[in-house]
């Protein structure tokens, strides 16, 4: 399967290239070396992800469309954590907390890119070295993210990292899916294999509790249209203006397992998400319409897409109950997430 590439504009840090991964069915995934952004996924002529159609859209404030998020996806309370007796002060970017790796996170960096093909897939391998102290984190960190798009319409994301000093690491991808290609995702049926979730306080930090989803809007076990409970009176839903929560994936043991399925009844299209990670953040694009822009400069509608951000739990380095994703010097971090389109 061929990988083509083209110059896609000039970012302050250098030229941006767009890689087109096209599979045997003619379905294409576009990847930028800027932020490792999944800029487009087109199947049968329908665009299935939110994003922008020029680099400028990504250089302007945007909600991390399609990007690699790191070093630590989601929030770290008071932008600080302690590891091996040393407290690390991170660069804060939201209410005194750090969100998605800080104001200069992985989503805005240029990555070295190496396209490749196999008999049944097209891909691109992205690498960057995050220097010691970047956004406050310890260790020189070498990160590789490999995107592979195969003939079965499966987009695989393999993450690997090494460090020269002990650190914490929580990598994800922030693609906003809309498999219907419609205005909102409210009619799409979402199933999440999770009996528990991590509620948050008024600063959107986990409280540390892991309540069961029974009888709450967070019960996606049987699958339900996203719009059914998005206006629910539940305080967690009201505070977020929708869903913006981490779910505890049932049975997670580090092996690759299905965590969520999204179905669009109108088109019959289906998206399955598999991951080795223990959590998945369902984010339903809860911003007011027009806070951000997308393709053609159009205002991004509230509930215009949904993210399934596979991850370790938010703020885990500061939460006793949560397993912290530690990476020790000399060890290798590995994680895999696959999005399958049917
Ligand atoms: C967070 C949201 C945030 C969004 C855009 C999501 O992962 O959970 O709170 O608004 O990313 O940065």
mmCIF file of C-alpha atoms and ligand atoms in Angstrom:
data_model
loop_
_atom_site.group_PDB
_atom_site.id
_atom_site.type_symbol
_atom_site.label_atom_id
_atom_site.label_comp_id
_atom_site.label_asym_id
_atom_site.label_seq_id
_atom_site.Cartn_x
_atom_site.Cartn_y
_atom_site.Cartn_z
ATOM 1 C CA UNK A 1 0.000 0.000 0.000
ATOM 2 C CA UNK A 2 1.510 3.322 -1.001
ATOM 3 C CA UNK A 3 2.205 6.184 1.373
ATOM 4 C CA UNK A 4 2.284 9.552 -0.337
ATOM 5 C CA UNK A 5 3.372 12.794 1.253
ATOM 6 C CA UNK A 6 3.194 16.491 0.562
ATOM 7 C CA UNK A 7 4.418 19.764 2.049
ATOM 8 C CA UNK A 8 1.577 21.071 4.214
ATOM 9 C CA UNK A 9 2.780 24.469 5.403
ATOM 10 C CA UNK A 10 5.386 26.098 7.578
ATOM 11 C CA UNK A 11 5.103 25.841 11.372
ATOM 12 C CA UNK A 12 7.335 28.063 13.550
ATOM 13 C CA UNK A 13 9.522 25.002 14.279
ATOM 14 C CA UNK A 14 9.840 23.884 10.658
ATOM 15 C CA UNK A 15 8.072 22.515 7.592
ATOM 16 C CA UNK A 16 5.033 20.313 8.054
ATOM 17 C CA UNK A 17 4.458 17.215 5.953
ATOM 18 C CA UNK A 18 1.186 15.395 5.484
ATOM 19 C CA UNK A 19 1.343 11.627 4.948
ATOM 20 C CA UNK A 20 -1.534 9.845 3.233
ATOM 21 C CA UNK A 21 -1.974 6.203 4.209
ATOM 22 C CA UNK A 22 -4.285 4.574 1.676
ATOM 23 C CA UNK A 23 -5.463 0.981 2.039
ATOM 24 C CA UNK A 24 -6.616 -1.560 -0.536
ATOM 25 C CA UNK A 25 -10.216 -0.373 -0.165
ATOM 26 C CA UNK A 26 -9.162 3.170 -1.069
ATOM 27 C CA UNK A 27 -9.869 4.421 2.461
ATOM 28 C CA UNK A 28 -7.330 6.986 3.618
ATOM 29 C CA UNK A 29 -5.851 8.272 6.857
ATOM 30 C CA UNK A 30 -3.914 11.548 6.785
ATOM 31 C CA UNK A 31 -1.194 12.107 9.385
ATOM 32 C CA UNK A 32 0.824 15.263 10.077
ATOM 33 C CA UNK A 33 4.349 15.259 11.459
ATOM 34 C CA UNK A 34 3.076 18.300 13.434
ATOM 35 C CA UNK A 35 1.642 16.929 16.702
ATOM 36 C CA UNK A 36 1.354 13.475 15.138
ATOM 37 C CA UNK A 37 -2.094 14.694 14.219
ATOM 38 C CA UNK A 38 -4.613 12.375 12.556
ATOM 39 C CA UNK A 39 -5.867 15.105 10.245
ATOM 40 C CA UNK A 40 -8.438 13.054 8.355
ATOM 41 C CA UNK A 41 -9.941 9.590 8.070
ATOM 42 C CA UNK A 42 -12.063 9.209 4.950
ATOM 43 C CA UNK A 43 -14.056 6.042 4.335
ATOM 44 C CA UNK A 44 -16.336 5.614 1.343
ATOM 45 C CA UNK A 45 -15.943 9.341 0.740
ATOM 46 C CA UNK A 46 -17.140 10.342 4.218
ATOM 47 C CA UNK A 47 -14.902 12.274 6.635
ATOM 48 C CA UNK A 48 -15.031 10.532 10.016
ATOM 49 C CA UNK A 49 -12.973 12.853 12.238
ATOM 50 C CA UNK A 50 -13.016 16.516 13.226
ATOM 51 C CA UNK A 51 -10.066 18.611 12.170
ATOM 52 C CA UNK A 52 -8.869 21.485 10.006
ATOM 53 C CA UNK A 53 -8.053 21.637 6.329
ATOM 54 C CA UNK A 54 -4.965 23.770 6.656
ATOM 55 C CA UNK A 55 -2.034 24.049 9.038
ATOM 56 C CA UNK A 56 -3.186 27.448 10.268
ATOM 57 C CA UNK A 57 -6.188 25.768 11.910
ATOM 58 C CA UNK A 58 -3.837 23.661 14.012
ATOM 59 C CA UNK A 59 -1.503 26.553 14.861
ATOM 60 C CA UNK A 60 -4.455 28.478 16.315
ATOM 61 C CA UNK A 61 -6.005 27.458 19.636
ATOM 62 C CA UNK A 62 -7.807 24.166 19.096
ATOM 63 C CA UNK A 63 -8.900 21.330 21.373
ATOM 64 C CA UNK A 64 -5.997 19.001 20.425
ATOM 65 C CA UNK A 65 -7.749 17.712 17.297
ATOM 66 C CA UNK A 66 -6.331 14.301 16.408
ATOM 67 C CA UNK A 67 -3.059 14.888 18.232
ATOM 68 C CA UNK A 68 -0.658 12.831 20.281
ATOM 69 C CA UNK A 69 -1.055 13.959 23.879
ATOM 70 C CA UNK A 70 1.879 13.838 26.312
ATOM 71 C CA UNK A 71 3.783 13.685 28.440
ATOM 72 C CA UNK A 72 0.794 13.205 30.698
ATOM 73 C CA UNK A 73 -2.649 13.007 29.120
ATOM 74 C CA UNK A 74 -5.473 14.563 31.162
ATOM 75 C CA UNK A 75 -4.934 16.562 34.365
ATOM 76 C CA UNK A 76 -2.261 16.720 37.046
ATOM 77 C CA UNK A 77 -3.454 18.582 40.161
ATOM 78 C CA UNK A 78 -1.674 21.828 40.961
ATOM 79 C CA UNK A 79 0.785 20.970 38.167
ATOM 80 C CA UNK A 80 3.009 19.022 40.506
ATOM 81 C CA UNK A 81 3.846 15.499 41.550
ATOM 82 C CA UNK A 82 6.428 13.755 43.714
ATOM 83 C CA UNK A 83 8.550 10.864 42.526
ATOM 84 C CA UNK A 84 11.324 9.134 44.474
ATOM 85 C CA UNK A 85 11.178 11.930 47.087
ATOM 86 C CA UNK A 86 11.606 14.764 44.577
ATOM 87 C CA UNK A 87 8.738 17.141 43.818
ATOM 88 C CA UNK A 88 8.515 18.202 40.189
ATOM 89 C CA UNK A 89 6.839 21.516 39.346
ATOM 90 C CA UNK A 90 5.163 21.322 35.969
ATOM 91 C CA UNK A 91 4.072 24.166 33.720
ATOM 92 C CA UNK A 92 0.376 24.791 34.465
ATOM 93 C CA UNK A 93 -2.108 25.629 31.744
ATOM 94 C CA UNK A 94 -5.586 25.215 33.261
ATOM 95 C CA UNK A 95 -6.757 26.564 36.629
ATOM 96 C CA UNK A 96 -3.361 25.922 38.189
ATOM 97 C CA UNK A 97 -3.383 22.329 36.939
ATOM 98 C CA UNK A 98 -1.588 20.849 34.009
ATOM 99 C CA UNK A 99 -3.795 19.556 31.178
ATOM 100 C CA UNK A 100 -2.479 17.321 28.388
ATOM 101 C CA UNK A 101 1.203 17.870 29.062
ATOM 102 C CA UNK A 102 1.083 21.661 29.427
ATOM 103 C CA UNK A 103 1.015 24.690 27.140
ATOM 104 C CA UNK A 104 3.750 23.210 24.922
ATOM 105 C CA UNK A 105 2.778 19.567 24.927
ATOM 106 C CA UNK A 106 3.436 16.880 22.341
ATOM 107 C CA UNK A 107 0.397 18.015 20.316
ATOM 108 C CA UNK A 108 2.266 21.092 19.056
ATOM 109 C CA UNK A 109 5.686 19.556 18.392
ATOM 110 C CA UNK A 110 7.299 18.507 15.146
ATOM 111 C CA UNK A 111 8.031 14.785 14.997
ATOM 112 C CA UNK A 112 10.519 12.937 12.807
ATOM 113 C CA UNK A 113 8.481 10.785 10.453
ATOM 114 C CA UNK A 114 9.323 7.609 8.602
ATOM 115 C CA UNK A 115 6.663 6.176 6.295
ATOM 116 C CA UNK A 116 6.541 2.430 5.691
ATOM 117 C CA UNK A 117 4.431 -0.147 3.915
ATOM 118 C CA UNK A 118 3.756 -3.842 4.352
ATOM 119 C CA UNK A 119 1.762 -6.291 2.218
ATOM 120 C CA UNK A 120 -1.442 -5.362 4.007
ATOM 121 C CA UNK A 121 -0.874 -1.963 5.561
ATOM 122 C CA UNK A 122 0.520 1.529 5.221
ATOM 123 C CA UNK A 123 2.008 3.409 8.138
ATOM 124 C CA UNK A 124 4.150 6.137 9.543
ATOM 125 C CA UNK A 125 6.533 5.942 12.466
ATOM 126 C CA UNK A 126 6.903 9.162 14.438
ATOM 127 C CA UNK A 127 9.722 9.893 16.839
ATOM 128 C CA UNK A 128 10.786 12.740 19.058
ATOM 129 C CA UNK A 129 13.091 13.280 21.993
ATOM 130 C CA UNK A 130 11.463 15.254 24.770
ATOM 131 C CA UNK A 131 14.348 16.904 26.625
ATOM 132 C CA UNK A 132 14.886 16.598 30.361
ATOM 133 C CA UNK A 133 12.771 19.218 32.110
ATOM 134 C CA UNK A 134 10.353 19.752 29.223
ATOM 135 C CA UNK A 135 7.157 21.185 30.714
ATOM 136 C CA UNK A 136 8.654 20.239 34.100
ATOM 137 C CA UNK A 137 9.083 16.471 33.640
ATOM 138 C CA UNK A 138 12.292 14.644 34.502
ATOM 139 C CA UNK A 139 14.372 12.619 32.065
ATOM 140 C CA UNK A 140 15.294 12.780 28.416
ATOM 141 C CA UNK A 141 12.416 10.836 26.919
ATOM 142 C CA UNK A 142 12.543 9.139 23.530
ATOM 143 C CA UNK A 143 9.035 8.554 22.248
ATOM 144 C CA UNK A 144 7.964 6.599 19.195
ATOM 145 C CA UNK A 145 4.376 6.479 17.995
ATOM 146 C CA UNK A 146 3.654 4.171 15.075
ATOM 147 C CA UNK A 147 0.394 4.514 13.165
ATOM 148 C CA UNK A 148 -0.540 1.533 10.970
ATOM 149 C CA UNK A 149 -3.618 1.574 8.715
ATOM 150 C CA UNK A 150 -4.422 -1.837 7.314
ATOM 151 C CA UNK A 151 -6.667 -3.247 4.617
ATOM 152 C CA UNK A 152 -9.267 -4.224 7.229
ATOM 153 C CA UNK A 153 -9.739 -0.532 8.084
ATOM 154 C CA UNK A 154 -7.972 -0.856 11.429
ATOM 155 C CA UNK A 155 -5.892 2.066 12.662
ATOM 156 C CA UNK A 156 -3.331 0.804 15.126
ATOM 157 C CA UNK A 157 -1.345 3.126 17.399
ATOM 158 C CA UNK A 158 1.749 1.671 19.055
ATOM 159 C CA UNK A 159 3.468 3.825 21.647
ATOM 160 C CA UNK A 160 6.986 3.138 22.939
ATOM 161 C CA UNK A 161 9.255 5.233 25.141
ATOM 162 C CA UNK A 162 12.502 5.110 27.064
ATOM 163 C CA UNK A 163 14.019 7.564 29.535
ATOM 164 C CA UNK A 164 17.374 8.205 31.194
ATOM 165 C CA UNK A 165 15.764 9.225 34.505
ATOM 166 C CA UNK A 166 12.656 7.875 36.271
ATOM 167 C CA UNK A 167 9.528 9.700 35.156
ATOM 168 C CA UNK A 168 5.762 9.427 34.695
ATOM 169 C CA UNK A 169 4.174 9.017 31.288
ATOM 170 C CA UNK A 170 0.605 8.834 30.005
ATOM 171 C CA UNK A 171 0.270 8.955 26.230
ATOM 172 C CA UNK A 172 -2.943 9.091 24.248
ATOM 173 C CA UNK A 173 -4.409 10.270 20.976
ATOM 174 C CA UNK A 174 -7.052 12.983 20.904
ATOM 175 C CA UNK A 175 -9.014 12.200 17.738
ATOM 176 C CA UNK A 176 -12.612 13.463 17.681
ATOM 177 C CA UNK A 177 -14.608 10.792 15.855
ATOM 178 C CA UNK A 178 -17.889 11.388 14.112
ATOM 179 C CA UNK A 179 -18.512 8.154 12.234
ATOM 180 C CA UNK A 180 -21.801 9.455 10.881
ATOM 181 C CA UNK A 181 -20.178 12.495 9.313
ATOM 182 C CA UNK A 182 -23.189 14.427 10.640
ATOM 183 C CA UNK A 183 -23.559 17.652 12.668
ATOM 184 C CA UNK A 184 -23.506 15.943 16.045
ATOM 185 C CA UNK A 185 -22.834 12.508 17.463
ATOM 186 C CA UNK A 186 -25.955 12.497 19.666
ATOM 187 C CA UNK A 187 -27.721 9.744 17.702
ATOM 188 C CA UNK A 188 -24.715 7.454 17.755
ATOM 189 C CA UNK A 189 -24.913 4.485 20.098
ATOM 190 C CA UNK A 190 -22.021 4.227 22.520
ATOM 191 C CA UNK A 191 -21.118 1.128 24.479
ATOM 192 C CA UNK A 192 -18.306 1.182 27.045
ATOM 193 C CA UNK A 193 -17.187 -1.942 28.850
ATOM 194 C CA UNK A 194 -16.828 -0.267 32.236
ATOM 195 C CA UNK A 195 -18.557 -0.895 35.565
ATOM 196 C CA UNK A 196 -16.895 2.093 37.234
ATOM 197 C CA UNK A 197 -15.745 5.598 36.400
ATOM 198 C CA UNK A 198 -13.631 8.305 38.016
ATOM 199 C CA UNK A 199 -15.836 11.249 39.070
ATOM 200 C CA UNK A 200 -14.247 14.699 39.206
ATOM 201 C CA UNK A 201 -14.444 17.779 41.429
ATOM 202 C CA UNK A 202 -15.120 21.359 40.347
ATOM 203 C CA UNK A 203 -11.558 21.639 38.969
ATOM 204 C CA UNK A 204 -12.128 18.494 36.880
ATOM 205 C CA UNK A 205 -9.688 16.519 39.013
ATOM 206 C CA UNK A 206 -10.612 12.982 40.034
ATOM 207 C CA UNK A 207 -11.962 12.699 43.563
ATOM 208 C CA UNK A 208 -10.255 9.305 43.890
ATOM 209 C CA UNK A 209 -13.565 7.456 44.148
ATOM 210 C CA UNK A 210 -14.463 4.649 41.756
ATOM 211 C CA UNK A 211 -18.267 4.432 41.968
ATOM 212 C CA UNK A 212 -20.202 1.819 40.055
ATOM 213 C CA UNK A 213 -22.134 3.113 37.064
ATOM 214 C CA UNK A 214 -25.397 1.310 37.977
ATOM 215 C CA UNK A 215 -28.400 3.604 37.738
ATOM 216 C CA UNK A 216 -26.346 6.603 36.544
ATOM 217 C CA UNK A 217 -25.905 8.275 33.137
ATOM 218 C CA UNK A 218 -22.432 6.676 33.164
ATOM 219 C CA UNK A 219 -23.874 3.233 32.522
ATOM 220 C CA UNK A 220 -22.902 2.610 28.883
ATOM 221 C CA UNK A 221 -22.596 -1.153 29.383
ATOM 222 C CA UNK A 222 -25.539 -2.111 27.206
ATOM 223 C CA UNK A 223 -24.960 0.712 24.717
ATOM 224 C CA UNK A 224 -27.237 3.739 24.360
ATOM 225 C CA UNK A 225 -27.577 6.772 22.110
ATOM 226 C CA UNK A 226 -25.186 9.409 23.373
ATOM 227 C CA UNK A 227 -27.951 12.010 23.407
ATOM 228 C CA UNK A 228 -30.106 10.023 25.805
ATOM 229 C CA UNK A 229 -28.419 11.199 29.003
ATOM 230 C CA UNK A 230 -26.307 14.100 27.819
ATOM 231 C CA UNK A 231 -28.806 16.525 29.378
ATOM 232 C CA UNK A 232 -29.219 14.436 32.547
ATOM 233 C CA UNK A 233 -29.549 16.290 35.842
ATOM 234 C CA UNK A 234 -26.663 14.261 37.305
ATOM 235 C CA UNK A 235 -24.186 16.811 38.760
ATOM 236 C CA UNK A 236 -21.206 15.195 37.032
ATOM 237 C CA UNK A 237 -22.902 15.504 33.637
ATOM 238 C CA UNK A 238 -24.146 19.043 34.289
ATOM 239 C CA UNK A 239 -20.730 20.282 35.448
ATOM 240 C CA UNK A 240 -19.092 18.994 32.254
ATOM 241 C CA UNK A 241 -22.022 19.943 29.968
ATOM 242 C CA UNK A 242 -21.894 16.337 28.798
ATOM 243 C CA UNK A 243 -19.422 13.509 29.224
ATOM 244 C CA UNK A 244 -15.792 14.282 30.001
ATOM 245 C CA UNK A 245 -14.906 11.343 32.217
ATOM 246 C CA UNK A 246 -12.500 8.477 32.538
ATOM 247 C CA UNK A 247 -14.029 4.990 32.591
ATOM 248 C CA UNK A 248 -12.396 2.001 34.260
ATOM 249 C CA UNK A 249 -12.088 -0.658 31.576
ATOM 250 C CA UNK A 250 -13.472 -3.972 32.821
ATOM 251 C CA UNK A 251 -10.890 -6.722 33.182
ATOM 252 C CA UNK A 252 -7.980 -4.592 31.998
ATOM 253 C CA UNK A 253 -4.759 -6.553 32.470
ATOM 254 C CA UNK A 254 -2.384 -4.952 29.999
ATOM 255 C CA UNK A 255 -3.492 -7.136 27.099
ATOM 256 C CA UNK A 256 -5.235 -5.652 24.079
ATOM 257 C CA UNK A 257 -8.985 -5.728 24.754
ATOM 258 C CA UNK A 258 -12.095 -4.034 23.430
ATOM 259 C CA UNK A 259 -13.147 -1.083 25.601
ATOM 260 C CA UNK A 260 -15.789 0.706 23.544
ATOM 261 C CA UNK A 261 -17.993 0.373 20.482
ATOM 262 C CA UNK A 262 -19.698 3.254 18.680
ATOM 263 C CA UNK A 263 -22.440 2.548 16.149
ATOM 264 C CA UNK A 264 -24.077 5.018 13.807
ATOM 265 C CA UNK A 265 -27.592 3.684 13.122
ATOM 266 C CA UNK A 266 -28.083 5.919 10.080
ATOM 267 C CA UNK A 267 -25.059 4.720 8.093
ATOM 268 C CA UNK A 268 -24.548 1.357 9.814
ATOM 269 C CA UNK A 269 -20.932 2.337 10.384
ATOM 270 C CA UNK A 270 -19.221 1.020 13.489
ATOM 271 C CA UNK A 271 -16.073 1.930 15.405
ATOM 272 C CA UNK A 272 -14.493 -0.460 17.893
ATOM 273 C CA UNK A 273 -11.749 0.689 20.235
ATOM 274 C CA UNK A 274 -9.275 -1.798 21.691
ATOM 275 C CA UNK A 275 -6.508 -0.907 24.102
ATOM 276 C CA UNK A 276 -3.896 -2.184 26.511
ATOM 277 C CA UNK A 277 -4.569 0.836 28.765
ATOM 278 C CA UNK A 278 -6.706 0.603 31.943
ATOM 279 C CA UNK A 279 -8.885 3.672 31.261
ATOM 280 C CA UNK A 280 -10.709 5.503 28.520
ATOM 281 C CA UNK A 281 -11.860 9.131 28.620
ATOM 282 C CA UNK A 282 -15.145 9.714 26.862
ATOM 283 C CA UNK A 283 -15.169 13.375 25.832
ATOM 284 C CA UNK A 284 -18.185 14.557 23.874
ATOM 285 C CA UNK A 285 -16.980 17.933 22.523
ATOM 286 C CA UNK A 286 -18.845 19.865 25.191
ATOM 287 C CA UNK A 287 -17.663 23.339 24.167
ATOM 288 C CA UNK A 288 -20.158 26.003 23.099
ATOM 289 C CA UNK A 289 -20.592 25.990 19.307
ATOM 290 C CA UNK A 290 -18.035 28.303 17.751
ATOM 291 C CA UNK A 291 -15.495 28.265 20.573
ATOM 292 C CA UNK A 292 -13.296 26.469 18.048
ATOM 293 C CA UNK A 293 -13.258 26.200 14.256
ATOM 294 C CA UNK A 294 -12.779 23.229 11.983
ATOM 295 C CA UNK A 295 -12.743 22.362 8.281
ATOM 296 C CA UNK A 296 -13.619 25.254 6.017
ATOM 297 C CA UNK A 297 -13.424 27.582 9.034
ATOM 298 C CA UNK A 298 -16.830 26.296 10.164
ATOM 299 C CA UNK A 299 -17.660 26.603 13.866
ATOM 300 C CA UNK A 300 -17.171 23.303 15.686
ATOM 301 C CA UNK A 301 -20.604 22.355 16.991
ATOM 302 C CA UNK A 302 -21.245 21.298 20.569
ATOM 303 C CA UNK A 303 -21.296 17.463 20.546
ATOM 304 C CA UNK A 304 -19.790 17.527 17.060
ATOM 305 C CA UNK A 305 -17.522 14.571 17.801
ATOM 306 C CA UNK A 306 -16.491 12.153 20.497
ATOM 307 C CA UNK A 307 -13.079 11.184 21.802
ATOM 308 C CA UNK A 308 -12.115 7.804 23.212
ATOM 309 C CA UNK A 309 -8.834 8.742 24.857
ATOM 310 C CA UNK A 310 -7.247 5.537 26.100
ATOM 311 C CA UNK A 311 -5.071 6.285 29.090
ATOM 312 C CA UNK A 312 -3.983 5.695 32.650
ATOM 313 C CA UNK A 313 -6.223 7.458 35.128
ATOM 314 C CA UNK A 314 -6.112 11.252 35.399
ATOM 315 C CA UNK A 315 -3.865 12.694 38.102
ATOM 316 C CA UNK A 316 -2.684 9.189 39.040
ATOM 317 C CA UNK A 317 0.706 10.452 40.336
ATOM 318 C CA UNK A 318 -1.206 12.339 43.071
ATOM 319 C CA UNK A 319 -3.891 9.728 43.742
ATOM 320 C CA UNK A 320 -3.125 6.967 46.209
ATOM 321 C CA UNK A 321 -5.810 4.657 44.805
ATOM 322 C CA UNK A 322 -4.688 4.937 41.203
ATOM 323 C CA UNK A 323 -1.920 3.018 39.557
ATOM 324 C CA UNK A 324 0.713 5.546 38.397
ATOM 325 C CA UNK A 325 2.233 4.963 34.961
ATOM 326 C CA UNK A 326 5.889 5.087 35.964
ATOM 327 C CA UNK A 327 8.714 4.713 33.507
ATOM 328 C CA UNK A 328 12.033 3.850 35.067
ATOM 329 C CA UNK A 329 15.389 4.651 33.506
ATOM 330 C CA UNK A 330 16.481 1.804 31.280
ATOM 331 C CA UNK A 331 12.971 0.334 30.950
ATOM 332 C CA UNK A 332 10.688 0.571 27.926
ATOM 333 C CA UNK A 333 7.122 1.834 28.022
ATOM 334 C CA UNK A 334 4.731 0.130 25.593
ATOM 335 C CA UNK A 335 1.080 0.724 24.913
ATOM 336 C CA UNK A 336 -1.249 -0.049 22.030
ATOM 337 C CA UNK A 337 -4.667 1.232 20.981
ATOM 338 C CA UNK A 338 -6.551 0.138 17.863
ATOM 339 C CA UNK A 339 -9.555 1.848 16.263
ATOM 340 C CA UNK A 340 -11.398 -0.559 13.937
ATOM 341 C CA UNK A 341 -13.941 0.734 11.437
ATOM 342 C CA UNK A 342 -16.629 -1.585 10.114
HETATM 343 C C1 LIG B 1 -10.432 16.855 28.398
HETATM 344 C C2 LIG B 1 -11.366 18.026 28.320
HETATM 345 C C3 LIG B 1 -10.735 19.089 27.469
HETATM 346 C C4 LIG B 1 -10.452 18.488 26.104
HETATM 347 C C5 LIG B 1 -9.739 19.433 25.165
HETATM 348 C C6 LIG B 1 -10.249 16.350 27.005
HETATM 349 O O1 LIG B 1 -9.381 15.263 27.025
HETATM 350 O O2 LIG B 1 -10.898 15.859 29.259
HETATM 351 O O3 LIG B 1 -11.660 18.521 29.614
HETATM 352 O O4 LIG B 1 -11.577 20.192 27.354
HETATM 353 O O5 LIG B 1 -9.669 17.348 26.231
HETATM 354 O O6 LIG B 1 -8.466 19.745 25.623
#
